[in-house]
Structures are given as C-alpha cells and as structure tokens.
C-alpha cells in the first residue's frame, strides 16, 4: 500500500496544474540547497587544511638544548605587487650542512636564488617577479602553502646571512620538531583571514536562506490542486499517513534529481583545484578529499528535508480555514503601516546622524530603522500597487489592451501577490547593500586618509631599504636605477617646524621637479611640482623653506642612509616610475631589498585584504539575490497560473494566446523590473549611515547594475515561462 501511495503521488504530480513548473522548481531548489550545504563543508575543510599546513611550516627556534642540532638561518620580510595585498618574503640560508628546509621546498636554492609559489609567479608575471629576488630555483609545493593560490617566496641572499639579530636560528618546522616560535611563521593568512564562523555566516545568510526560501516556494507551487486532492483523500477515509506518502511521492523524484546533480560539483572540487570566479581564490582539492567528505551527505539531507517540508505543508493545508469575513480593520492597518514607511526610511537613513560620533547608538538607530523599513515596506508597496493596478486597468480599458486590463483588475483587487514580488526584491537588495556597507566600514581603517590618497600623485617612488644598509650598498642601488630614473634625497629640518627642508639631487632630477640647479645651495619658498608637494606632505614636519643642493650619486648615497632622510626616485620626463624594476634593483643592491611605494601608500596596504574579501560578499550577494528573485518570480508565476483556467476562455474572445503574454508581462515582468531600480535606491539610501562619521560610502555602480540585470533576466524568464504554461492550459481547455 505504501508503494502504491507513493506511485499515486508521482502520477498526481505529473498530471497536476503547472506540473512542469513545480518539477523544475523543485529540482533547481534542491540543487541550490545541496550546493550551499556542501559549500559549508568545503569552507570548513579549507580552514582545517590551512591551519594544519600553517602549523607544519611554523619554525622552531634554537634553544640551549638544541645548540648542536642542524639549523637554518631565518628572516621573514614582506613585499607587495601593485595595488595588491602584501605577502611574505622569507630569507633563508643553511647554518649547518644538513640544515632543515621548510615544507614545500625540496632542495636548497643556491646563493642569489629564490623559490616562489606558483600563485605568486602567475600573479606577478607582469612585474617580472620571477627574477626580482634572484634566479628562479624552483617552486614551492602545495604542502608548504596555505592554499594553492598563496603568494610566498623563499630567498637565499647572494651575500649570505649571519646569525645576528634580527636573523633567527631555527632547528625545524612544525610541532613535531618542538615548540613553534611565535612571530616567525611565514604567510599573512592568520592576520588577514576572517574567522571561519564569519565566512560560514556569509554562506548561511546570503546563499542558504534564499535557497531554502526557493525550496519552500517550489513545494507550495500548485497548492490549490493539492488542497483539493487532500480534501478528496480525507473524504475517502484516508489517514494523515496516506496523505504524507502521496505528498512525498509527488516531490521525491525532482528533489532527488536536483540534489544528486550537485555531486559532480563536489567531485570536481575533490579532484582538481578550482579557481572561484570573480574572487580569484583557489580551493585545495587535497583539503576537500581529506576533510570535506560531509559534503557528500548534503544530497541526502536535502531529500529528507524536502520530503519533511512537503508533508508538513500538506498537513497544514488540510486545516480548516475560518469563515469570518475579513473586516475593514485589516485594510486600515495596512494603510497606517504604509504611511509609516517613509518615516521609517528617513529614520534608517538620517536617524543615526542624531547620535553623532557614538558608534553604538548609531548602530542601534540604524538597525531599528531597518527593522521598521522591512516591517512597513510590504504594506506601502501593497497600497501603491493597488493604486497603480486601478490606473493600469483604466488604461487597458481605454486603449483596448486586454492584457493590461486583466493584470490591472487582478493587481487592484489582489495587491498582496504583487506586493510580495516587489517587497521580496527590495528586501534582497537591502540585505545585499547592507552587507557591503558593513564590510566597507570594517575594512576602512583611515577613511579620511583614503579620500586624501585618492588624489595622491603616483609619479614619485619612495625607496625604503629594509634593515641597516651601508653607503656603498646605496651607491650600488643608485647605479642600478633604470634609464631616465633620477634620485633625490629629502632631509627634514633639524628642529621640527624650524629651519629649511633640504632636497639634494642631480640637475636632471632638480630641473624635473621645477627646482634650480646651481653650484651653490638655493632657497625656494614655494614648491610648484605636484610630486615634490606630495613628498613634502608625507615626509616632513614643518620647515620654513626649501634648501636645494646639487649633489652627485656619492653624496646622495651618503645622505640617504642618515636617520630620517627619504630617498625618492622620479622620472626626468615626469612619467610614472617603473616600480617593478626599482624593486628588482633593490634586491640586487640591498641584502633584504627595499620597499618601493608612492607617498602614503602604506596607509592603504592594510585595507587591501578586506577589499579582496569584500568580493566574497559581492559574489554571494549577487547569487543570493538571484536565487531570492527566482523564488519570488516562481511565487508570482504560480499566482499567475492560478488564474490560468479562468483566463482560458479569453482565447476565444481575443483570438489567440497573446493575452497571456501581455498579461504575464504586466503581472510579473513589469513589477520586478520596477522593483529592481527602486530597490537599489532604497537600499543605497538606508545603507548610507553605516559609514562612520566623516566617511563617504558609495554603493558600487557595477554591482548594482549586475543585480538589476539579474532581476530583469529572472523576471523575463519567469514571465515567458508563465505565459507559455498558461497558454498550454488554455489549449487543454479548448480541447
């Protein structure tokens, strides 16, 4: 009997109204939910794998007991690629003949050679990273990297290393070699990566919740027919168990198709390293194989969950509804809530300003305003939709547009369905933009500094040698400068705020900066060149005037190694310095290389990891918005198809199925198309106060354009699908 009831449910699902819609929706919903559950497992596997490899490559410092053990000289430095996050450059050299190597390095590079990670070689190819630190001796294996895309370099200096501070002596790597030394570990992942729970929360909030909503919407599609079927089963003496088996039989096949379709994606992640689109992060297939096996259980979890929801929905639908007519009180409450929506938007957008600089009260007012917006928005949309529906009905009647007339009457008399469409899209966009705004706030360390740096001249490079360097090494660096690149040295006044600021350089450099080049020191009261203004702004305190001194390379090298003096390089023709060539030259001249950056760039480097991680929010946000809009569109399509049989006789009066296309366009496509840009405006307005006082927050235009495009694409697809299904129903009615 149980198998027969399951078959009855399967056959009923094939013959019900909009059967194809429900099957496709269930399969797609099960697929997305299974992917999201599996993604949670993959995220956990990635964090576990990275932490294990980080521990395994953390060096163990030398102690009194390990004086006679084999040892390696170790010094952790850093470097950057243009506009990207910093990465570790570790200087290593053997201290004993059998010195241990860090994981992932299978042989000792020779003096003046380097071993780089594959990800760094790929990312820095345009800057000639392969030759920056010396000859390339090999690549770092994945067992020595956080993830396959990590940037990391091990460099063996050509001049050797000495066991003197700040150089450390290490005797091994990982817990098996002893107690790991704090502060000596390579890589920046522990400092840059967000905690696992935050990433999991991102997947849950932006992907899994919309996917579950899509699953629930798919299960409720065609509910009228199932309600009638349930009433018939009850009348025939069927039990709750019988109805449950029929409901499971109807849903289990498409759910199984969709859930099992996710397995190839997990298999691909377990077999090969996958680069995540837009974000650029490379997953580790080894981590998936070792720690991501729970992802294989996600299809089973989805099938069980969907079956349980199908049974619960069928049982709750069987409860008798009240017969008391709805009074006017509900309509009045809806209008009152609608009138409260504009003040709620105003509170969410402008209210936090009342708290001034108090971050705690600003956050509370912002959240209260957002809650009121979400609470009152459906009522406001319903009132507006009802008014627009009446106007659309009049226009359709006046111009003879059957589709507009039908859609207008339906919207004006039943505004709740259209209100759900518009509200769902708007709330999705609000959630997306809020997530971006909070990410921007947490990732902005010096908001005012960012505003200033956005206008900073990039046509000057500051050279900051790492560690203590000699005059000879600096002179060698000046000789290695690329053609047409000329150095200057800026010396602040001896007493802060008093005396001259001295700038030294050759005639080519001084004349390029619009300064005089005379045998005797010259006084300049106003700096005219933009590059010189930036150097003065970021590297000096006070100073009453400029003292311009002509100097050759030997004098410049001697001046550059002194205290607070700043060595800078400009191009004689005023162009942009070749930063990559300047960095490569620094590793040829200085033992540990040098930092090469434009004035003030160090203030932006700390925010780069948060900027990169914000791409996850954008990716998941757009995907989640698409899933949520798909759920909303399916709900609107199902609502439209409820009118399908009632509209079927119109094919006789209108002479074809064009009325379904136009009616679907007015009922589904038009509301969603209007909701997308309107939702962007509301979302951007309510996200404005998330920024700290003095910080200007701009909603990314490209992201909003992408979100609007996704909404429009889904709305058109849902409208065409609804029109086609309604037309098929009409043909069945005529037959």
XYZ file of C-alpha atoms in Angstrom:
735
model
C 0.000 0.000 0.000
C 2.828 2.402 0.825
C 4.463 1.885 -2.556
C 1.099 2.332 -4.273
C 0.516 5.624 -2.472
C 3.965 6.811 -3.479
C 3.143 5.960 -7.119
C -0.168 7.815 -6.795
C 1.734 10.877 -5.629
C 4.198 10.559 -8.501
C 1.423 10.253 -11.100
C -0.542 13.089 -9.486
C 2.493 15.319 -9.728
C 2.771 14.622 -13.446
C -0.861 15.464 -14.203
C -1.410 18.429 -11.867
C -1.696 22.046 -12.977
C 1.709 23.535 -13.744
C 3.350 20.157 -13.123
C 6.373 21.052 -15.211
C 6.838 24.290 -13.283
C 6.849 22.535 -9.933
C 9.182 19.767 -11.100
C 11.712 22.239 -12.488
C 11.424 24.485 -9.435
C 11.878 21.581 -7.005
C 14.901 20.254 -8.883
C 16.526 23.681 -9.013
C 15.773 24.409 -5.358
C 17.142 21.044 -4.222
C 20.251 21.636 -6.305
C 20.929 25.054 -4.772
C 20.284 23.889 -1.212
C 22.568 20.879 -1.680
C 25.297 23.104 -3.097
C 25.003 25.508 -0.164
C 25.171 22.713 2.411
C 28.150 21.208 0.618
C 29.787 24.638 0.466
C 29.598 24.839 4.266
C 31.553 21.585 4.440
C 34.093 22.786 1.876
C 34.647 26.020 3.791
C 35.317 24.039 6.968
C 37.670 21.712 5.103
C 39.598 24.677 3.711
C 40.051 26.284 7.130
C 41.136 22.985 8.721
C 43.631 22.240 5.952
C 45.143 25.722 6.019
C 45.574 25.658 9.781
C 47.332 22.285 9.661
C 49.762 23.455 6.972
C 50.420 26.718 8.819
C 51.357 24.780 11.935
C 53.547 22.414 9.919
C 55.625 25.254 8.413
C 55.997 27.371 11.568
C 59.680 27.304 12.529
C 61.022 26.085 15.877
C 63.630 28.379 17.385
C 67.013 27.223 18.622
C 67.413 26.735 22.381
C 70.276 25.775 24.666
C 69.345 22.131 24.295
C 69.343 22.283 20.509
C 72.624 24.182 20.036
C 74.232 21.208 18.310
C 71.209 20.363 16.140
C 71.053 21.104 12.457
C 69.844 24.659 11.918
C 68.687 27.181 9.351
C 69.028 30.966 9.364
C 65.594 32.554 9.040
C 64.298 36.111 8.497
C 60.715 36.951 7.500
C 60.169 40.020 5.318
C 57.418 41.212 3.018
C 56.741 42.626 -0.417
C 53.760 43.720 -2.490
C 52.511 43.704 -6.042
C 50.978 46.872 -7.442
C 47.613 47.524 -5.793
C 47.578 44.100 -4.118
C 47.983 42.736 -0.601
C 51.398 42.175 0.947
C 52.974 38.718 1.058
C 55.869 37.101 2.898
C 59.389 37.014 1.509
C 61.478 34.744 3.766
C 65.270 34.963 3.632
C 66.864 31.604 4.406
C 70.380 30.184 4.454
C 71.863 26.938 5.810
C 73.539 27.358 9.208
C 74.765 23.752 9.262
C 75.495 21.380 6.354
C 72.285 19.395 6.919
C 70.074 22.451 7.574
C 66.322 21.696 7.514
C 64.167 23.056 4.727
C 60.633 24.444 5.179
C 57.767 22.265 3.891
C 57.195 22.549 0.166
C 60.871 23.269 -0.643
C 62.638 20.112 -1.862
C 66.161 21.486 -2.311
C 68.334 24.332 -1.137
C 68.426 27.237 -3.564
C 71.901 28.495 -4.346
C 73.176 31.911 -3.267
C 71.248 34.586 -5.125
C 68.422 32.173 -5.967
C 64.780 32.051 -4.902
C 61.906 29.577 -4.683
C 58.458 31.077 -5.345
C 54.918 29.785 -5.045
C 53.068 29.092 -8.316
C 50.390 31.642 -7.404
C 52.981 34.399 -6.944
C 54.667 33.541 -10.228
C 51.344 33.813 -12.027
C 50.140 36.988 -10.305
C 53.481 38.799 -10.613
C 54.342 37.795 -14.159
C 53.617 41.300 -15.459
C 56.069 42.759 -12.900
C 58.811 40.242 -13.650
C 58.504 38.628 -10.227
C 60.419 35.522 -11.374
C 63.657 37.497 -11.447
C 63.033 40.067 -8.728
C 64.769 38.181 -5.895
C 67.432 36.490 -7.995
C 67.489 33.452 -10.230
C 64.411 31.234 -10.006
C 65.402 27.901 -8.473
C 62.014 26.179 -8.332
C 58.500 26.422 -6.974
C 57.024 25.751 -3.549
C 54.920 22.593 -3.288
C 51.326 22.729 -2.086
C 52.195 21.043 1.215
C 54.039 24.248 2.136
C 51.280 26.698 1.174
C 48.109 27.871 2.882
C 46.216 27.234 -0.327
C 47.259 26.610 -3.949
C 46.989 30.318 -4.763
C 49.030 31.691 -1.832
C 51.834 34.146 -2.557
C 55.093 33.218 -0.824
C 58.803 33.425 -1.617
C 61.898 31.849 -0.047
C 65.068 33.764 -0.943
C 68.696 32.816 -0.290
C 70.720 36.060 -0.324
C 73.745 36.150 -2.590
C 75.905 37.665 0.179
C 74.949 35.080 2.781
C 73.461 35.580 6.242
C 74.867 35.773 9.766
C 73.315 34.514 12.989
C 72.806 38.032 14.293
C 69.621 39.934 15.153
C 67.165 40.246 13.549
C 68.095 36.950 11.880
C 66.886 33.901 13.828
C 68.304 30.387 14.028
C 65.644 27.664 13.653
C 66.097 23.924 14.080
C 62.983 22.569 12.395
C 59.406 23.176 11.385
C 56.092 22.177 12.884
C 55.026 20.743 16.246
C 56.985 17.538 15.649
C 60.263 19.495 15.743
C 59.494 21.241 19.017
C 57.638 24.297 20.256
C 56.765 26.618 17.330
C 58.149 30.138 17.679
C 55.640 32.977 17.726
C 56.242 35.734 15.204
C 58.462 33.667 12.893
C 55.758 31.965 10.844
C 55.615 32.887 7.148
C 52.458 33.984 5.377
C 49.839 36.581 6.255
C 46.772 34.332 6.377
C 46.397 34.266 10.154
C 46.309 38.065 10.209
C 44.268 38.645 7.056
C 41.680 35.853 7.040
C 38.367 36.347 8.787
C 37.299 33.685 11.339
C 35.592 30.610 9.973
C 32.283 31.430 11.666
C 32.086 34.729 9.781
C 32.546 33.024 6.425
C 30.048 30.329 7.344
C 27.600 33.056 8.369
C 28.077 34.659 4.964
C 27.152 31.400 3.229
C 24.183 30.859 5.540
C 22.765 34.362 5.249
C 23.386 35.178 1.591
C 23.038 31.744 -0.024
C 21.398 29.084 2.145
C 18.468 31.181 3.411
C 17.417 32.269 -0.133
C 17.840 28.661 -1.299
C 15.574 27.367 1.473
C 13.031 30.041 0.571
C 13.202 28.861 -3.042
C 12.644 25.272 -1.872
C 9.639 26.291 0.222
C 8.187 28.289 -2.687
C 8.678 25.357 -5.053
C 6.941 22.993 -2.633
C 3.962 25.378 -2.404
C 3.605 25.748 -6.197
C 0.250 24.382 -7.341
C -1.024 24.209 -3.747
C -4.671 24.677 -4.787
C -4.749 21.388 -6.672
C -3.084 19.526 -3.828
C -5.525 21.023 -1.345
C -8.416 19.672 -3.405
C -6.706 16.300 -3.645
C -6.137 16.252 0.126
C -9.809 17.017 0.732
C -10.737 14.113 -1.538
C -8.401 11.733 0.316
C -9.948 12.835 3.619
C -13.459 12.303 2.233
C -12.494 8.779 1.143
C -11.327 7.968 4.665
C -7.602 8.420 4.090
C -5.296 8.927 7.047
C -2.623 11.536 7.601
C -0.048 8.860 6.815
C -1.669 8.270 3.419
C -1.595 11.949 2.566
C 2.021 12.151 3.704
C 3.063 9.277 1.409
C 1.279 10.869 -1.545
C 2.984 14.197 -0.851
C 6.397 12.508 -0.627
C 5.790 10.550 -3.804
C 4.944 13.754 -5.637
C 8.076 15.597 -4.549
C 10.797 12.980 -4.086
C 11.763 12.419 -7.724
C 12.513 16.050 -8.775
C 14.137 16.678 -5.404
C 16.382 13.648 -5.872
C 17.324 14.789 -9.384
C 18.315 18.220 -8.174
C 20.134 17.034 -5.046
C 22.139 14.373 -6.883
C 23.057 16.892 -9.598
C 25.259 18.642 -7.026
C 27.554 15.617 -6.642
C 29.598 16.308 -9.839
C 30.494 19.743 -8.473
C 31.787 18.237 -5.230
C 33.650 15.564 -7.189
C 35.321 18.208 -9.344
C 36.391 20.134 -6.224
C 37.863 16.899 -4.811
C 39.798 16.046 -7.987
C 41.203 19.402 -9.139
C 41.984 22.784 -7.621
C 39.205 25.190 -8.584
C 39.612 28.935 -9.021
C 36.487 30.707 -7.749
C 35.209 33.141 -10.405
C 35.431 36.872 -9.657
C 37.106 36.256 -6.273
C 40.203 34.518 -7.630
C 40.622 32.212 -4.613
C 41.922 28.726 -5.459
C 40.482 25.826 -3.484
C 42.612 22.885 -2.435
C 41.421 19.526 -3.749
C 43.542 17.791 -1.103
C 41.607 19.562 1.649
C 38.308 18.529 0.076
C 39.389 14.895 -0.102
C 40.688 14.806 3.462
C 38.232 16.997 5.345
C 35.301 17.732 3.032
C 33.607 14.322 2.956
C 30.454 15.617 4.771
C 29.608 17.413 1.513
C 28.612 14.042 0.067
C 25.848 13.817 2.679
C 24.209 17.067 1.589
C 22.027 15.427 -1.136
C 20.636 13.013 1.469
C 19.962 15.867 3.895
C 18.185 17.815 1.160
C 15.978 14.887 0.180
C 14.978 14.233 3.786
C 14.354 17.938 4.466
C 12.314 18.467 1.302
C 10.194 15.381 1.996
C 9.543 16.573 5.550
C 8.575 20.057 4.331
C 6.276 18.547 1.709
C 4.492 16.508 4.379
C 4.247 19.456 6.776
C 2.893 21.701 4.028
C 0.307 19.130 3.006
C -0.839 18.528 6.588
C -1.104 22.231 7.450
C -3.025 22.910 4.237
C -5.670 20.479 5.369
C -6.673 22.535 8.376
C -9.987 24.282 8.064
C -9.847 27.975 7.470
C -12.006 30.418 9.383
C -15.187 31.617 7.687
C -15.415 35.009 9.357
C -15.173 37.709 6.669
C -12.206 39.993 6.803
C -13.224 43.311 8.208
C -12.130 46.744 7.238
C -9.752 46.849 10.180
C -7.071 44.967 8.275
C -7.263 47.412 5.377
C -6.965 50.343 7.751
C -3.946 48.778 9.487
C -2.324 48.282 6.113
C -2.815 51.943 5.220
C -1.429 53.051 8.584
C 1.661 50.885 8.081
C 2.033 52.281 4.575
C 2.012 55.849 5.917
C 4.727 54.851 8.415
C 7.065 53.552 5.694
C 8.508 56.940 4.575
C 9.308 57.967 8.195
C 10.925 54.546 8.693
C 13.143 55.046 5.632
C 14.010 58.532 6.905
C 14.890 57.116 10.345
C 17.078 54.402 8.828
C 18.920 56.818 6.553
C 19.136 60.013 8.615
C 18.394 58.937 12.182
C 21.931 57.732 13.027
C 23.213 61.246 12.423
C 21.451 62.250 15.645
C 23.896 60.055 17.593
C 26.903 61.965 16.298
C 30.173 60.062 16.652
C 28.787 57.481 19.095
C 29.165 54.262 17.108
C 26.996 52.174 19.475
C 23.935 54.421 19.274
C 24.397 54.914 15.533
C 24.254 51.146 15.047
C 21.163 50.757 17.230
C 19.260 53.534 15.460
C 20.282 52.132 12.093
C 19.081 48.619 12.945
C 15.786 49.890 14.407
C 15.192 51.948 11.279
C 15.934 48.969 9.052
C 13.559 46.759 11.029
C 10.797 49.353 10.646
C 11.501 49.616 6.917
C 11.186 45.851 6.448
C 8.026 45.826 8.614
C 6.219 48.668 6.834
C 7.516 48.189 3.288
C 5.076 45.389 2.295
C 2.082 47.499 3.325
C 3.390 50.541 1.480
C 4.061 48.508 -1.631
C 0.605 46.904 -1.440
C -1.110 50.315 -1.230
C 0.931 51.709 -4.105
C 0.410 48.557 -6.170
C -3.359 48.674 -5.619
C -3.434 52.277 -6.849
C -1.275 51.500 -9.860
C -3.400 48.460 -10.617
C -6.522 50.604 -10.865
C -4.737 53.037 -13.159
C -3.454 50.172 -15.309
C -6.985 48.788 -15.529
C -8.339 52.133 -16.781
C -5.573 52.463 -19.341
C -6.194 48.920 -20.567
C -9.907 49.587 -20.920
C -9.394 52.910 -22.742
C -6.829 51.570 -25.212
C -8.195 48.087 -25.634
C -5.219 46.310 -24.110
C -6.649 43.044 -22.863
C -3.506 42.016 -21.007
C -3.226 45.356 -19.195
C -6.943 45.284 -18.329
C -6.737 41.771 -16.873
C -3.493 42.457 -14.999
C -4.813 45.786 -13.687
C -8.013 44.271 -12.310
C -6.097 41.426 -10.724
C -3.489 43.752 -9.164
C -6.037 46.263 -7.868
C -8.278 43.590 -6.308
C -5.468 41.275 -5.128
C -2.437 43.508 -4.478
C -0.842 41.154 -1.948
C 0.686 38.872 -4.604
C 2.328 41.734 -6.486
C 3.393 43.329 -3.205
C 5.211 40.116 -2.315
C 7.060 40.287 -5.631
C 8.231 43.857 -5.155
C 8.946 43.520 -1.439
C 10.997 40.364 -1.898
C 13.271 42.015 -4.449
C 13.639 45.195 -2.395
C 14.468 43.335 0.819
C 17.023 41.205 -1.053
C 18.765 44.318 -2.341
C 18.669 45.943 1.107
C 20.345 42.884 2.646
C 22.991 42.816 -0.094
C 23.870 46.507 0.180
C 23.867 46.378 3.994
C 26.377 43.529 3.893
C 28.578 45.544 1.544
C 28.284 48.655 3.691
C 29.306 46.844 6.891
C 32.191 45.193 5.057
C 33.282 48.625 3.840
C 33.123 50.017 7.372
C 35.143 47.202 8.909
C 37.641 47.309 6.045
C 38.275 51.046 6.179
C 40.923 51.936 8.709
C 41.554 55.528 7.800
C 38.602 56.871 5.848
C 39.887 60.413 5.642
C 43.279 59.108 4.561
C 41.688 57.165 1.714
C 39.988 60.308 0.487
C 43.291 62.187 0.523
C 45.227 59.341 -1.093
C 42.746 59.104 -3.948
C 44.330 62.288 -5.318
C 47.933 61.422 -4.444
C 50.413 61.691 -7.283
C 51.765 58.252 -8.219
C 54.624 59.687 -10.282
C 57.146 59.551 -7.455
C 58.516 56.459 -5.693
C 59.896 56.358 -2.159
C 62.689 53.872 -1.515
C 62.846 52.390 1.984
C 65.671 49.841 2.424
C 64.874 47.043 4.878
C 67.229 46.805 7.817
C 70.516 48.647 8.186
C 72.303 49.400 4.913
C 75.650 50.959 4.083
C 76.602 53.884 1.912
C 78.225 51.513 -0.584
C 75.044 49.447 -0.946
C 73.019 52.608 -1.518
C 75.523 53.841 -4.089
C 75.221 50.494 -5.859
C 71.443 50.829 -5.871
C 71.650 54.275 -7.467
C 73.790 52.786 -10.219
C 71.175 50.085 -10.856
C 68.364 52.600 -11.445
C 66.579 52.212 -14.798
C 67.305 54.661 -17.567
C 65.697 58.103 -17.202
C 65.064 57.483 -13.453
C 66.783 60.052 -11.238
C 67.137 60.121 -7.420
C 66.629 62.864 -4.862
C 67.078 62.850 -1.085
C 64.762 64.797 1.186
C 66.083 65.809 4.616
C 63.699 67.301 7.194
C 64.750 70.305 9.276
C 66.988 69.508 12.221
C 64.421 71.043 14.548
C 60.787 70.155 13.819
C 58.946 73.154 12.455
C 62.048 75.320 12.154
C 64.754 75.686 9.544
C 64.992 74.583 5.928
C 63.957 71.304 4.327
C 66.929 70.153 2.296
C 66.450 68.446 -1.059
C 69.503 67.073 -2.839
C 69.857 65.687 -6.338
C 71.427 65.958 -9.736
C 70.468 68.624 -12.220
C 68.178 66.279 -14.166
C 66.193 65.455 -11.011
C 66.047 69.017 -9.700
C 65.013 70.538 -13.007
C 62.345 67.846 -13.422
C 60.908 68.973 -10.068
C 60.984 72.635 -11.239
C 63.841 73.474 -8.888
C 67.014 75.465 -9.635
C 70.293 73.635 -10.191
C 73.096 75.967 -9.183
C 76.561 75.271 -7.790
C 75.609 76.956 -4.514
C 72.590 75.965 -2.373
C 69.448 77.858 -3.408
C 66.385 78.858 -1.433
C 62.864 78.046 -2.731
C 59.808 79.231 -0.810
C 57.054 77.525 -2.863
C 57.150 74.008 -4.344
C 55.482 74.087 -7.757
C 55.776 70.441 -8.819
C 52.970 68.132 -7.699
C 55.370 65.247 -6.977
C 57.506 67.418 -4.734
C 54.417 68.655 -2.889
C 53.441 65.064 -2.083
C 56.959 64.223 -0.853
C 56.947 67.231 1.420
C 53.445 66.478 2.717
C 54.176 62.892 3.750
C 57.824 63.043 4.827
C 58.468 66.286 6.644
C 57.173 68.144 9.663
C 57.271 71.900 9.481
C 60.098 73.591 7.669
C 60.145 77.219 6.667
C 61.547 76.889 3.123
C 63.331 74.530 0.718
C 67.092 74.389 0.521
C 68.061 72.982 -2.886
C 71.505 71.338 -3.081
C 73.104 69.895 -6.212
C 74.731 66.528 -5.425
C 76.222 63.566 -7.268
C 75.425 59.888 -6.579
C 78.154 59.530 -3.974
C 76.828 62.451 -1.939
C 73.261 61.238 -2.344
C 74.178 57.733 -1.128
C 75.843 59.167 1.946
C 72.852 61.392 2.681
C 70.257 58.653 2.060
C 71.492 56.390 4.879
C 71.111 59.064 7.536
C 68.300 58.936 10.085
C 65.018 60.398 8.879
C 66.129 61.257 5.336
C 63.976 59.976 2.470
C 65.333 58.562 -0.782
C 62.945 59.078 -3.697
C 63.090 58.366 -7.414
C 61.317 60.257 -10.192
C 61.447 60.125 -13.932
C 63.113 63.049 -15.645
C 60.272 63.241 -18.164
C 57.620 63.352 -15.404
C 56.235 59.875 -16.147
C 55.385 57.010 -13.801
C 58.448 55.253 -12.317
C 58.985 51.603 -13.169
C 58.226 50.233 -9.706
C 58.902 46.604 -10.638
C 62.370 47.471 -11.972
C 63.104 49.576 -8.882
C 62.167 46.646 -6.619
C 64.321 44.215 -8.586
C 67.261 46.626 -8.375
C 66.787 46.878 -4.588
C 67.251 43.117 -4.174
C 70.436 43.282 -6.247
C 71.903 46.062 -4.092
C 70.480 45.606 -0.587
C 70.650 42.363 1.436
C 66.892 42.411 2.193
C 65.653 44.586 -0.656
C 63.627 47.743 -0.157
C 60.064 48.954 -0.033
C 59.156 50.907 -3.151
C 55.896 52.835 -2.938
C 54.285 56.170 -3.676
C 53.859 58.627 -0.775
C 51.244 57.466 1.732
C 50.712 54.057 0.112
C 51.392 52.239 3.377
C 48.066 53.558 4.732
C 46.197 51.669 2.014
C 48.040 48.355 2.229
C 46.337 47.297 5.456
C 42.905 47.642 3.884
C 43.657 45.528 0.798
C 42.751 42.142 2.422
C 39.341 43.478 3.461
C 38.824 44.885 -0.006
C 39.628 41.490 -1.530
C 37.422 39.650 0.956
C 34.593 42.037 0.132
C 34.432 40.292 -3.245
C 33.004 37.252 -1.491
C 30.101 39.390 -0.281
C 29.532 40.693 -3.792
C 29.675 37.232 -5.336
C 27.453 35.571 -2.745
C 25.195 38.614 -2.602
C 24.510 38.624 -6.339
C 23.986 34.842 -6.355
C 21.732 35.024 -3.303
C 19.780 37.893 -4.824
C 19.306 35.859 -7.995
C 18.075 32.862 -6.002
C 15.717 35.012 -3.938
C 14.372 36.772 -7.023
C 13.903 33.362 -8.626
C 11.859 32.277 -5.608
C 9.820 35.475 -5.771
C 9.359 35.045 -9.512
C 8.209 31.461 -9.079
C 5.717 32.628 -6.486
C 4.426 35.252 -8.907
C 4.280 32.715 -11.704
C 2.322 30.286 -9.545
C -0.054 33.091 -8.589
C -0.494 33.949 -12.264
C -1.194 30.343 -13.196
C -3.958 30.153 -10.627
C -5.814 32.424 -12.991
C -4.857 30.284 -15.992
C -8.015 28.236 -16.245
C -10.157 31.285 -15.525
C -8.402 33.170 -18.331
C -8.596 30.283 -20.769
C -11.977 31.364 -22.298
C -10.363 34.677 -23.251
C -8.512 32.904 -26.016
C -11.839 32.595 -27.810
C -12.618 36.295 -27.341
C -9.131 37.598 -28.181
C -8.405 35.102 -30.946
C -5.138 33.750 -29.591
C -2.724 33.360 -26.711
C -1.215 36.837 -26.969
C -3.314 37.893 -23.988
C -1.304 35.533 -21.773
C 1.994 37.059 -22.844
C 0.840 40.620 -22.275
C -0.886 39.747 -19.004
C 2.231 37.936 -17.750
C 4.355 40.914 -18.753
C 2.174 43.315 -16.755
C 1.731 40.946 -13.800
C 5.267 39.553 -13.393
C 7.864 41.274 -15.564
C 6.778 44.896 -15.015
C 6.614 44.769 -11.173
C 10.015 43.088 -10.920
C 11.547 45.430 -13.492
C 10.342 48.444 -11.498
C 11.316 46.878 -8.170
C 14.967 46.453 -9.194
C 15.980 50.123 -9.633
C 13.614 51.287 -6.874
C 15.062 48.676 -4.521
C 18.596 49.859 -5.355
C 17.665 53.422 -4.418
C 16.078 52.368 -1.103
C 18.972 50.002 -0.342
C 21.605 52.641 -1.036
C 19.722 55.255 0.988
C 19.321 53.014 4.035
C 22.955 51.839 3.854
C 24.309 55.365 3.901
C 24.531 55.790 7.714
C 26.516 52.569 8.183
C 29.622 54.545 7.250
C 31.439 56.202 10.116
C 31.178 59.964 10.587
C 33.354 61.669 8.015
C 33.417 58.619 5.743
C 31.662 58.776 2.393
C 30.186 55.477 1.258
C 29.303 54.865 -2.358
C 27.290 51.881 -3.498
C 29.310 50.184 -6.271
C 27.601 51.092 -9.541
C 28.807 47.965 -11.324
C 27.442 45.728 -8.590
C 24.048 47.438 -8.630
C 23.946 47.175 -12.427
C 24.693 43.459 -12.130
C 21.952 42.988 -9.523
C 19.422 44.862 -11.682
C 20.430 42.765 -14.699
C 19.932 39.559 -12.700
C 16.477 40.706 -11.564
C 15.445 41.671 -15.100
C 16.718 38.386 -16.554
C 14.828 36.327 -13.961
C 11.661 38.402 -14.403
C 11.676 37.966 -18.181
C 12.319 34.235 -17.840
C 9.505 33.838 -15.304
C 7.111 35.918 -17.438
C 7.782 33.896 -20.589
C 7.502 30.650 -18.649
C 4.202 31.695 -17.080
C 2.749 32.802 -20.426
C 3.750 29.547 -22.085
C 2.296 27.410 -19.290
C -0.938 29.409 -19.240
C -1.223 29.026 -22.987
C -0.814 25.275 -22.666
C -3.578 25.218 -20.058
C -5.799 27.219 -22.401
C -5.220 24.794 -25.249
C -6.246 21.961 -22.924
C -9.425 23.857 -22.027
C -10.374 24.376 -25.671
C -9.739 20.715 -26.391
